Amino acid sequence: MDGEELTQQETELYDRQIRVWGVDAQRRLSKANVLVCGMTGTVAEFCKNIVLAGVGSVTLVDDGVVTEEALSANFLIPPDESVYKGRTLAELCCDSLKEFNSMVRVSVEKGDISSFRVDFFSKFDVVVISSCSLATKKLINEKCRRLLRRVAFYIVDCRDSCGEIFVDLQSYKYTKKKVDEAVEFELKYPSFEEAITTPWRKLPRKTAKLYFAMRVIEKFEEAEGRNPAETSLLDLPGVLKKRKELCEAESLNESQIPDSLLERLVVGTQEFPPVCAVIGGILGQEVIKVISGKGDPLKNFFFFDAFDGKGIIEDISNPDAAS
Amino acid sequence: MASPPQLSAIKDARVLMVGAGGIGCELLKTLALSGFRDIHIIDMDTIEVSNLNRQFLFRQKHVGQSKAKVARDAVLRFRPNISITPYHANVKDPDFNVDFFKQFNVVLNGLDNLDARRHVNRLCLAADVPLVESGTTGFLGQVTIHLKGKTECYECQPKPAPKSYPVCTITSTPSKFVHCIVWAKDLLFAKLFGDKAQDNDLNVRSGNASTSDHTDDVFERRTDEDIEEYGRRIYDHVFGYNIEVALSNEETWKNRNRPRPIYSKDVLPERPINQNGNMDGASATDNPSSVSAMASLGMKNPQEIWSLMENSKIFLEALKLFFGKRDKEIGNLSFDKDDQLAVEFVTSAANIRASSFGIPLHSLFESKGMAGNIVHAVATTNAIIAGLIVIEAIKVLQKDAKNYRMTYCLEHPSKKMLLMPVEPYEPNKSCYVCSETPLTLEINTHQSTLRDFVDKIVKAKLGMNLPLIMHGSALLYEVGDDLEEDMVANYAANLEKVMSELPSPVTSGTLLTVEDLQQELTCNINVKHRDEFDEEKEPDGMVLSGWTQAPAVEKKDENHVGNGVGTSKNMPTNAEQVEMNEDLEIVPADVEIPAEKKRKLSEISNNDGLGTSRGAAETNSHSKVEELDDDDDVVFICDGDSDTIKRKKLH
Ligand SMILES: [Zn+2]
């Protein structure tokens, strides 16, 4: 206890969750600042979860305007043109999120996230980005890593019935009670760049196929200069070619990345709302764990595919690159 | 985005959601986003403040309003063109009969109590409508799927029975704080503020009294007795005198720590210091529901553990406030976890008793959880579970039977999985709900009455709502609005008769038929006479068997089930069985403890050959290249529990 008590209002509102994670965790949550970029359906789910949980502040970045796709899986945007006209996705989501919990400060930051300076990120405890190009993912991750204080960094993306979460906590220490004894744990995380450059042949054979498939799509989009999720069935031959190229370079059997999976990812660029709920829920839980210091955090990828229903954790790090 | 075949199945579907609470809000949102256009939703509850941290469709201004209706309005704001039909009603209402259920393509449960779950299970079976069932506790949750004749029904596997405590543990030999809570809530609170006519074990205690001070009913406030005096008299009686009486029975304390009698004068000054200020502090508002002993004593932190003296002050203050501000309710109050003054009274009484017995004291926050059977809930788990329900519902609509899965949401990964799909099991052939297997009832037919049978078996164990009991063609009992007066009188008379003296006597070898017309469920029960029952192990004085042990609603909490407080007894069954919040034990405000409960699941998983580490996963890996949809799930072996029938995988 650091002497600060939760207000009666907080105790009453958060009663059920305090019973799950305790008062200390609730207090830490209420002091945490979260930055979110890319107002997808999945990110909307995530924001709802952490606003309800009672984080200190949430800052939204997305200057995009409302499109049919933007509306399709995002319940934070009213589908009423008179409301959304002339306003950005971040502004619209901000208005809705504010209503969920008056104790959380929700605000909008305008601009292109890739142009934000390093010290901008120092204001946050958690940074979550979605719908970004490969280059932007790496860039933001590196900026967060340059700060003295650790910023927990997450990438989240959903396509078709699939979802992926990447986590970088740099160096993360936490304690766990094991039979009356508190045991210290320390986890070392690779950056996104380090993780995805892990040679494929060094990964266990049973590594989620979705991991490889997402890397193929990412590389394809980068090579073609596409924005994230700007693909269609016409791109399948190009994507299959990219797979061949990567598999040859990485000595992986091409059948580890099935055509059917790539086709789903290329065609189904829109989010599937039940998957947004699942991925946004898992991500919310992870962020709550890390802020509160309670529970084993995920290291370092999570995959869900509604097709087989499995939600899998993969540790993708290069054992040789460990510093 | 759903695929075109999925979309066409979705847009033509009519779905019924039961429950608009934690899971329900998330589910309604996800259904609407996924393209469902005809959704019906039943919920009898109104919105409470403690819902707002996760039931995100509700706002402060909605407190007190119907959950089903507010949820509908909130979802229509982002999906204005769909149809959502709310019912602010109990799903057990006769209006929701088999024909009502038949109009739906699938039923989705987001309930918080066993009773309603069983009821919906039966209606889905009778109407032959697929059911997707769900539940969450903290970070854990599961989604299961039930199709008549194809998979297990919700009741094929018995649910863990809620913990009940032997009477003497509560009245004489508490060893855990929860025993003190049960005593304070079900005995003392009920005695002082509830129905005086009701049998109460405290009565028995006080009846033992021999001194003249304790004649008649000590709990009765004497005419013009000062409230402070009355409070202290009660205090001294239950925490002092009764303990002395108990101590006089040496046999009880041979192997136990002897409790310490506590008298008010030893803990508190003779007269309260701020006697005048007290009532004024509380009367800042005239609303009786906001009266609080904590407030009038200037205590704020519900997380704090009070000293014996503080508890004693709260006890007397709360009692005083009940008589001073809420006297009209006295005589018909029942404990409600949302009644601040009641929680304060129960907390303080339980703590004083705990002090007596050398049991560690607890905060009001923790006490409230125990007394109110509060389920631990977070938004994230509900959101995940709701997503999984919709995924399963879409498969049902597409009749994609080979891909049906039950899914468990875990706190710690098992075989790298946080979300673990498992193939559904075949129906249990001896399930009395979805098959016609007769049950066996051992009962003392010369001592137990028909009422005992109706209360303890038909309602509590079989979960029937509107029962009808027959012996051959003779009707022994039935419930309904349209009965003739003489029949009603007849049945009332039958209720008081012992089984063997009924108009059509029930003896060893009798076959009884019990039916619920609303649930369209019939059970046959073979009666076997038995003379003796073990008071501790068989407190009902009768034993029902034939389909392993039946779940029962915690008797001591029956009044709360109606509140929808519910104990969510819906956790993974059998091999995946996790015991969760089905009992009065509440998890302290600490994440480590749920982890302990959770561990059972991973332990079982390990026994079943599920490795938790990556190493185990690698040993399992095949050299052949696998296709994505090539299901290489580890097979669950569901034995290790000799009582349960081995379940077969569907495929
Ligand atoms: Zn069954």
mmCIF file of N, CA and C in Angstrom, chain B residues 10 72 256 264 273 324 379 423:
data_model
loop_
_atom_site.group_PDB
_atom_site.id
_atom_site.type_symbol
_atom_site.label_atom_id
_atom_site.label_comp_id
_atom_site.label_asym_id
_atom_site.label_seq_id
_atom_site.Cartn_x
_atom_site.Cartn_y
_atom_site.Cartn_z
ATOM 1 N N ILE B 10 -26.280 -16.204 -41.031
ATOM 2 C CA ILE B 10 -26.457 -15.245 -39.940
ATOM 3 C C ILE B 10 -27.679 -14.370 -40.154
ATOM 4 N N ARG B 72 -30.605 -3.337 -25.347
ATOM 5 C CA ARG B 72 -31.157 -3.200 -26.697
ATOM 6 C C ARG B 72 -30.935 -1.789 -27.225
ATOM 7 N N ARG B 256 -10.314 -29.297 20.401
ATOM 8 C CA ARG B 256 -10.459 -28.003 19.739
ATOM 9 C C ARG B 256 -9.973 -26.891 20.664
ATOM 10 N N SER B 264 -19.563 -6.941 26.078
ATOM 11 C CA SER B 264 -19.400 -5.586 25.548
ATOM 12 C C SER B 264 -18.592 -4.698 26.495
ATOM 13 N N ILE B 273 -19.069 7.097 23.571
ATOM 14 C CA ILE B 273 -18.556 8.449 23.759
ATOM 15 C C ILE B 273 -19.388 9.465 22.988
ATOM 16 N N GLY B 324 -33.602 2.308 14.608
ATOM 17 C CA GLY B 324 -33.929 3.729 14.577
ATOM 18 C C GLY B 324 -34.436 4.200 13.220
ATOM 19 N N ALA B 379 -14.091 -7.630 -17.463
ATOM 20 C CA ALA B 379 -14.657 -7.406 -18.789
ATOM 21 C C ALA B 379 -13.977 -8.260 -19.855
ATOM 22 N N GLU B 423 -13.242 -31.299 -28.530
ATOM 23 C CA GLU B 423 -14.433 -31.800 -29.215
ATOM 24 C C GLU B 423 -15.520 -32.128 -28.202
#
